[in-house]
Short mmCIF file of C-alpha atoms in Angstrom, two decimals:
data_model
loop_
_atom_site.label_atom_id
_atom_site.label_comp_id
_atom_site.label_asym_id
_atom_site.label_seq_id
_atom_site.Cartn_x
_atom_site.Cartn_y
_atom_site.Cartn_z
CA MET A 1 77.68 115.42 138.12
CA SER A 2 74.13 114.80 136.94
CA SER A 3 73.06 111.81 134.88
CA SER A 4 69.97 110.68 133.00
CA ASN A 5 69.33 108.00 135.63
CA THR A 6 69.37 110.31 138.63
CA ALA A 7 67.38 113.09 136.94
CA LYS A 8 64.20 111.00 137.15
CA LYS A 9 64.41 110.39 140.90
CA LYS A 10 62.42 112.65 143.20
CA ILE A 11 63.76 113.29 146.70
CA CYS A 12 62.08 115.21 149.51
CA ILE A 13 64.10 116.61 152.42
CA VAL A 14 62.08 117.21 155.59
CA THR A 15 63.79 119.69 157.91
CA SER A 16 62.90 121.67 161.03
CA SER A 17 63.87 124.85 159.19
CA LEU A 18 66.49 126.31 156.88
CA GLY A 19 67.98 128.73 159.37
CA LYS A 20 70.18 129.31 162.42
CA GLY A 21 71.49 125.81 163.12
CA GLY A 22 74.08 123.28 162.02
CA ALA A 23 71.55 120.54 161.24
CA GLU A 24 69.39 123.05 159.39
CA LYS A 25 72.37 124.31 157.40
CA SER A 26 73.32 120.75 156.48
CA SER A 27 69.77 120.22 155.14
CA ALA A 28 70.17 123.28 152.93
CA VAL A 29 73.56 122.09 151.69
CA LEU A 30 72.15 118.61 151.09
CA SER A 31 69.44 120.10 148.85
CA ILE A 32 72.15 121.81 146.78
CA LEU A 33 74.22 118.63 146.67
CA LEU A 34 71.31 116.47 145.48
CA ASP A 35 70.29 119.08 142.92
CA LYS A 36 73.82 119.07 141.50
CA LEU A 37 73.60 115.29 141.20
CA GLY A 38 70.58 115.74 138.97
CA TYR A 39 67.79 114.69 141.32
CA GLU A 40 64.47 116.52 141.52
CA VAL A 41 64.62 118.04 145.00
CA HIS A 42 61.79 119.17 147.26
CA VAL A 43 62.23 120.65 150.74
CA ILE A 44 59.55 120.67 153.46
CA SER A 45 60.30 123.11 156.28
CA ILE A 46 58.32 122.71 159.51
CA LEU A 47 59.14 126.23 160.73
CA ASN A 48 59.07 129.52 158.86
CA ARG A 49 62.78 130.23 159.15
CA ILE A 50 64.50 130.37 155.77
CA ASP A 51 68.00 131.87 156.03
CA TYR A 52 70.27 129.52 154.10
CA ASP A 53 70.53 129.13 150.35
CA TYR A 54 68.89 125.95 149.11
CA LYS A 55 67.82 124.26 145.88
CA GLY A 56 64.51 122.72 144.89
CA THR A 57 60.82 123.32 145.48
CA LEU A 58 60.00 124.55 149.00
CA LEU A 59 56.87 123.71 150.98
CA ASN A 60 56.99 126.08 153.96
CA LEU A 61 54.63 124.60 156.55
CA GLY A 62 55.92 127.19 159.01
CA ALA A 63 54.26 129.97 157.01
CA LEU A 64 50.94 128.17 157.52
CA LYS A 65 51.67 127.85 161.23
CA ASP A 66 52.33 131.59 161.49
CA LYS A 67 48.84 132.20 160.10
CA ASP A 68 47.08 129.64 162.30
CA ALA A 69 48.81 127.97 165.27
CA SER A 70 45.57 126.49 166.64
CA PHE A 71 44.71 122.78 166.87
CA PHE A 72 42.76 123.06 163.62
CA GLY A 73 45.77 124.78 162.06
CA THR A 74 47.89 121.80 163.09
CA LEU A 75 45.40 119.42 161.46
CA LYS A 76 45.47 121.52 158.30
CA ARG A 77 49.28 121.42 158.13
CA PHE A 78 49.24 117.67 158.73
CA THR A 79 46.80 117.27 155.84
CA VAL A 80 48.86 119.53 153.56
CA PHE A 81 51.97 117.51 154.47
CA LEU A 82 50.20 114.20 153.75
CA ASN A 83 48.70 115.35 150.45
CA TYR A 84 52.06 116.73 149.31
CA LEU A 85 53.80 113.41 149.89
CA ARG A 86 51.01 111.41 148.24
CA SER A 87 50.70 113.68 145.19
CA HIS A 88 54.42 113.74 144.41
CA ASN A 89 55.19 110.04 144.84
CA PHE A 90 58.78 110.60 146.01
CA ASP A 91 61.44 107.96 145.45
CA PHE A 92 62.98 108.84 148.82
CA ILE A 93 62.19 111.04 151.80
CA ILE A 94 65.16 112.25 153.85
CA ASP A 95 64.02 113.25 157.36
CA SER A 96 66.64 115.56 158.82
CA ARG A 97 64.67 116.86 161.83
CA SER A 98 65.30 116.24 165.50
CA ARG A 99 62.58 113.86 166.68
CA PRO A 100 62.21 114.01 170.50
CA SER A 101 58.41 113.59 170.66
CA ILE A 102 57.34 109.93 170.55
CA LEU A 103 53.68 110.76 169.90
CA LYS A 104 54.43 113.21 167.10
CA GLN A 105 56.88 110.79 165.51
CA PHE A 106 54.34 107.96 165.76
CA LEU A 107 51.87 110.01 163.70
CA ILE A 108 54.55 110.96 161.19
CA ASN A 109 56.08 107.49 160.81
CA LYS A 110 52.87 105.46 160.86
CA VAL A 111 50.61 107.84 158.92
CA LEU A 112 52.61 110.31 156.82
CA TYR A 113 55.47 107.96 156.01
CA VAL A 114 53.52 104.73 155.55
CA ASN A 115 54.66 102.96 152.36
CA GLU A 116 57.39 105.59 151.86
CA LYS A 117 61.14 104.96 151.58
CA VAL A 118 62.44 107.13 154.42
CA ILE A 119 66.08 107.84 155.25
CA PHE A 120 66.37 109.21 158.80
CA ILE A 121 69.39 111.41 159.56
CA VAL A 122 70.81 111.46 163.10
CA HIS A 123 72.73 114.70 163.68
CA SER A 124 73.77 114.33 167.32
CA ALA A 125 75.38 111.93 169.76
CA PHE A 126 72.53 112.86 172.12
CA LEU A 127 70.44 110.09 170.61
CA LYS A 128 67.18 110.64 172.49
CA ASN A 129 66.67 113.85 170.50
CA TYR A 130 66.20 111.54 167.52
CA ILE A 131 65.24 108.07 168.77
CA PRO A 132 63.46 107.04 172.01
CA ASP A 133 65.60 105.62 174.80
CA ASN A 134 63.34 102.59 175.10
CA LYS A 135 64.62 100.01 172.62
CA PHE A 136 61.26 98.30 172.12
CA ILE A 137 59.51 101.60 171.36
CA ALA A 138 62.38 102.60 169.08
CA LYS A 139 62.21 99.31 167.17
CA TYR A 140 58.46 99.69 166.66
CA LEU A 141 58.57 103.38 165.81
CA TYR A 142 61.29 102.92 163.20
CA SER A 143 60.31 99.49 161.90
CA ASN A 144 59.68 101.04 158.50
CA ALA A 145 62.96 103.01 158.39
CA PHE A 146 64.58 102.39 155.03
CA LYS A 147 67.97 103.63 156.23
CA PHE A 148 69.60 105.61 159.03
CA VAL A 149 72.34 108.05 158.08
CA THR A 150 74.55 109.35 160.89
CA VAL A 151 76.76 112.40 160.43
CA SER A 152 79.72 110.78 162.18
CA LYS A 153 81.22 107.32 162.62
CA THR A 154 80.91 107.71 166.38
CA ILE A 155 77.14 108.16 166.15
CA LYS A 156 76.89 105.16 163.82
CA THR A 157 78.68 102.96 166.35
CA LYS A 158 76.56 104.27 169.23
CA LEU A 159 73.30 103.82 167.31
CA THR A 160 74.20 100.30 166.18
CA ASN A 161 75.38 99.17 169.60
CA LYS A 162 72.37 100.53 171.47
CA TYR A 163 69.50 99.60 169.16
CA HIS A 164 71.09 96.88 166.99
CA PHE A 165 69.84 98.57 163.83
CA GLU A 166 71.54 97.04 160.81
CA ASN A 167 70.58 99.62 158.18
CA VAL A 168 72.95 102.39 159.36
CA LYS A 169 75.49 104.32 157.29
CA ALA A 170 77.77 107.22 158.26
CA ILE A 171 77.97 110.15 155.83
CA HIS A 172 79.66 113.33 157.01
CA ASN A 173 78.09 116.72 156.35
CA ALA A 174 79.37 118.40 153.21
CA VAL A 175 80.88 121.88 153.05
CA ASP A 176 79.68 124.10 150.22
CA LYS A 177 82.96 125.60 149.02
CA PRO A 178 81.53 128.42 146.88
CA GLN A 179 79.68 129.65 149.96
CA MET A 180 82.93 129.61 151.92
CA THR A 181 84.70 131.92 149.47
CA ALA A 182 81.83 134.34 148.83
CA LEU A 183 82.87 136.75 151.56
CA THR A 184 81.14 140.06 152.14
CA GLU A 185 81.98 143.06 154.33
CA SER A 186 82.60 142.13 157.94
CA LEU A 187 81.71 143.84 161.22
CA LEU A 188 84.08 146.11 163.10
CA LEU A 189 86.33 143.54 164.74
CA PRO A 190 89.23 143.64 167.19
CA GLU A 191 92.67 143.35 165.63
CA ASN A 192 93.43 139.96 167.21
CA PHE A 193 90.77 137.53 168.38
CA MET A 194 89.72 133.93 168.82
CA LEU A 195 86.18 133.05 167.78
CA PHE A 196 83.17 130.93 168.61
CA PHE A 197 80.26 131.08 166.18
CA GLY A 198 77.02 129.18 166.41
CA ARG A 199 73.92 128.82 168.50
CA ILE A 200 74.35 130.13 172.05
CA GLU A 201 72.87 127.29 174.09
CA ASP A 202 75.03 126.52 177.10
CA GLU A 203 73.47 123.10 177.72
CA VAL A 204 75.06 121.89 174.48
CA LYS A 205 77.79 124.35 173.51
CA ASN A 206 79.12 124.84 177.08
CA LEU A 207 80.25 128.41 176.49
CA THR A 208 80.69 128.69 180.25
CA LEU A 209 83.76 126.50 179.81
CA LEU A 210 85.02 128.69 176.97
CA ILE A 211 84.65 131.88 179.01
CA ASP A 212 86.33 130.32 182.05
CA SER A 213 89.16 129.02 179.85
CA TYR A 214 89.71 132.46 178.36
CA LYS A 215 89.85 133.93 181.87
CA HIS A 216 92.50 131.36 182.88
CA SER A 217 94.58 131.95 179.74
CA ASP A 218 97.23 134.54 178.91
CA LEU A 219 95.21 135.95 176.01
CA ILE A 220 94.28 139.16 177.81
CA ASP A 221 97.95 139.89 178.52
CA ASN A 222 98.65 139.28 174.81
CA LYS A 223 95.80 141.62 173.77
CA ILE A 224 93.84 138.83 172.10
CA LYS A 225 90.09 139.05 172.54
CA LEU A 226 87.36 136.42 172.41
CA VAL A 227 84.47 136.98 170.00
CA ILE A 228 81.22 135.06 170.51
CA LEU A 229 79.06 135.28 167.40
CA GLY A 230 75.45 134.10 167.44
CA ASP A 231 72.12 134.17 169.24
CA GLY A 232 70.34 131.80 171.58
CA ASN A 233 68.51 131.28 174.84
CA ASP A 234 71.60 131.71 177.02
CA LYS A 235 73.11 134.81 175.46
CA LEU A 236 71.93 137.20 178.19
CA LYS A 237 73.06 134.82 180.93
CA LEU A 238 76.54 134.57 179.43
CA GLU A 239 76.79 138.32 178.86
CA LYS A 240 76.02 138.80 182.56
CA LYS A 241 78.67 136.23 183.48
CA VAL A 242 81.21 138.16 181.43
CA GLN A 243 80.23 141.38 183.22
CA VAL A 244 80.59 139.75 186.65
CA LEU A 245 84.07 138.54 185.67
CA ASN A 246 84.97 142.08 184.51
CA LEU A 247 85.77 140.76 181.03
CA SER A 248 83.38 142.91 178.99
CA GLU A 249 86.27 144.72 177.30
CA HIS A 250 87.84 141.44 176.28
CA ILE A 251 84.92 139.14 175.40
CA ILE A 252 82.72 140.62 172.68
CA PHE A 253 79.29 139.34 171.65
CA PHE A 254 77.94 139.82 168.12
CA SER A 255 74.49 138.84 166.90
CA TYR A 256 73.82 136.05 164.42
CA THR A 257 74.68 136.81 160.82
CA LYS A 258 73.77 134.74 157.78
CA ASN A 259 77.32 135.08 156.47
CA PRO A 260 79.83 134.71 159.33
CA TYR A 261 82.70 133.80 157.04
CA PRO A 262 84.42 137.21 156.82
CA ILE A 263 84.72 137.04 160.60
CA VAL A 264 85.87 133.42 160.57
CA SER A 265 88.54 134.17 157.98
CA LYS A 266 89.96 137.00 160.11
CA ALA A 267 89.99 135.05 163.37
CA MET A 268 93.25 133.72 164.74
CA CYS A 269 91.39 130.45 165.33
CA THR A 270 87.93 129.19 166.23
CA VAL A 271 87.23 127.45 169.52
CA LEU A 272 84.66 124.76 170.36
CA SER A 273 83.86 123.75 173.96
CA SER A 274 80.68 121.65 173.59
CA HIS A 275 79.40 118.97 175.96
CA TYR A 276 78.59 116.87 172.89
CA GLU A 277 78.19 117.33 169.15
CA GLY A 278 77.18 115.44 166.04
CA PHE A 279 79.44 116.68 163.29
CA PRO A 280 80.40 120.27 164.18
CA THR A 281 80.12 122.21 160.94
CA MET A 282 81.79 125.16 162.62
CA LEU A 283 85.12 123.32 162.67
CA VAL A 284 84.97 122.23 159.02
CA GLU A 285 83.91 125.68 157.83
CA SER A 286 86.74 127.30 159.78
CA LEU A 287 89.35 124.93 158.40
CA SER A 288 88.03 125.33 154.85
CA LEU A 289 88.76 129.06 155.18
CA GLY A 290 92.30 128.39 156.41
CA THR A 291 91.46 129.19 160.03
CA PRO A 292 92.86 126.58 162.47
CA VAL A 293 90.76 125.30 165.34
CA ILE A 294 90.89 124.40 169.02
CA SER A 295 88.27 121.96 170.27
CA VAL A 296 87.44 119.80 173.23
CA ASN A 297 87.37 116.11 172.36
CA CYS A 298 83.66 115.83 173.09
CA GLU A 299 81.53 112.91 172.01
CA SER A 300 81.12 112.72 168.23
CA GLY A 301 82.73 114.88 165.61
CA PRO A 302 85.88 116.77 166.60
CA SER A 303 88.16 113.71 166.54
CA GLU A 304 86.96 112.92 162.99
CA ILE A 305 87.86 116.44 161.84
CA ILE A 306 90.93 117.47 163.86
CA LEU A 307 94.30 115.76 163.71
CA ASP A 308 95.98 117.14 166.83
CA THR A 309 98.82 119.60 166.04
CA HIS A 310 98.24 119.10 162.28
CA ASN A 311 95.23 121.35 161.64
CA GLY A 312 94.31 122.28 165.20
CA LEU A 313 94.43 121.28 168.84
CA LEU A 314 92.22 118.64 170.46
CA VAL A 315 91.98 118.74 174.27
CA ASP A 316 90.20 116.73 176.96
CA ASN A 317 86.75 118.07 177.75
CA HIS A 318 85.47 119.91 180.85
CA ASN A 319 88.91 121.20 181.83
CA PRO A 320 89.36 125.00 181.57
CA ASP A 321 93.06 124.76 182.39
CA LEU A 322 93.73 122.45 179.45
CA MET A 323 91.68 124.63 177.12
CA ALA A 324 93.53 127.72 178.36
CA GLU A 325 96.84 125.94 177.76
CA ALA A 326 95.81 125.16 174.17
CA MET A 327 94.86 128.80 173.61
CA ASN A 328 98.24 129.87 174.97
CA ARG A 329 100.09 127.40 172.71
CA PHE A 330 98.66 128.99 169.59
CA VAL A 331 100.01 132.34 170.80
CA THR A 332 103.46 131.29 172.00
CA ASP A 333 104.30 128.50 169.54
CA LYS A 334 104.28 130.29 166.19
CA GLU A 335 105.68 127.28 164.35
CA LEU A 336 102.82 125.09 165.58
CA TYR A 337 100.22 127.72 164.77
CA ASN A 338 101.56 128.34 161.26
CA GLN A 339 101.70 124.62 160.58
CA CYS A 340 98.05 124.18 161.60
CA LYS A 341 97.07 127.18 159.49
CA LYS A 342 98.98 125.86 156.48
CA ASN A 343 97.32 122.44 156.71
CA ALA A 344 93.81 123.70 157.45
CA LYS A 345 92.23 123.84 153.99
CA ASN A 346 93.58 120.55 152.65
CA SER A 347 92.63 118.72 155.85
CA VAL A 348 88.90 119.09 155.13
CA GLU A 349 88.96 118.43 151.40
CA LYS A 350 87.41 115.02 152.15
CA PHE A 351 84.29 116.87 153.34
CA SER A 352 83.89 118.81 150.09
CA MET A 353 80.61 118.84 148.19
CA GLU A 354 82.18 116.73 145.44
CA ASN A 355 83.38 113.97 147.76
CA ILE A 356 80.33 113.77 150.02
CA SER A 357 77.97 113.86 147.03
CA MET A 358 79.45 110.58 145.84
CA ASP A 359 78.55 109.00 149.19
CA TRP A 360 74.95 110.13 148.81
CA LYS A 361 74.78 109.05 145.18
CA ARG A 362 76.04 105.57 146.03
CA LEU A 363 73.54 105.30 148.87
CA ILE A 364 70.55 106.39 146.79
CA GLU A 365 71.45 104.33 143.74
CA ASN A 366 72.18 101.21 145.79
CA LEU A 367 68.86 101.55 147.64
CA SER A 368 66.84 102.06 144.44
#
């Protein structure tokens, strides 16, 4: 996929980290994608968390922070960041971080990124994690934005309608197929189970709804367990909730693993119950492994991935009875389940590395 034209372009991806999150994983995949296109790739990680495979030269600012988290350490990292950008003269910077702090983003946009061509990625429908609510502040802060890339069409529409930015393009996150098929030994798992995997943060992922839905369903009677795979701030709280409901034998928690795919491939289906999303990689990864999905139709993402009853089930949000009914359907309606399983892999081919890389190539070449 590389060419002599693209090989000369230098691109720097700025990410919060390369570990334990969907946005962070997409940054790692993007580095691989751009490398395959022939670009010279650099990655700047703010935190010292490097779990995912990536391509390119890494500047790990987090390692410096671990050594010195003082105010002077912050100034040093800022200087290292600035000097790195100036010395490499990048053609484009792709900022993939969440950006909730106005002051911090002011310093980054108006000092670090001055005279740079910056593409800002927006990973979530919860826009204020990326752009200030105040439209005047947002306009000023991002007056030098070269382009906004949203990971779903829904976010693009929301961003355009709210801030009237004109330089917005939607590009879905890519799925790295080789990673999907490189399965290793799995954990000791129940024979039949439905699965959630991801960051355990109830404020976003709403695993309370998932647990309540499981309780209301017929899965226990059918000897189908629920596996929750991951770590996060609310894991203990949810484990206690499961104990109070006397469901500890039926809902099993496993810790985060870098390679969850052996577990995903063995699951009956994966289940998403989020309040909101951006572009839920969990759903695409599941489908790419031939595992059908059940998801709430939350803001941004699921409706662009799931065609109801074709590759999974899409249900109204915040309703445990409807979610429980969807879980039951996959157990009782074998024809429906097998159809969704059969269609799973092909349904996400449009999100393959090859297809999404062409979107990025067109964007970069057209902006050059």
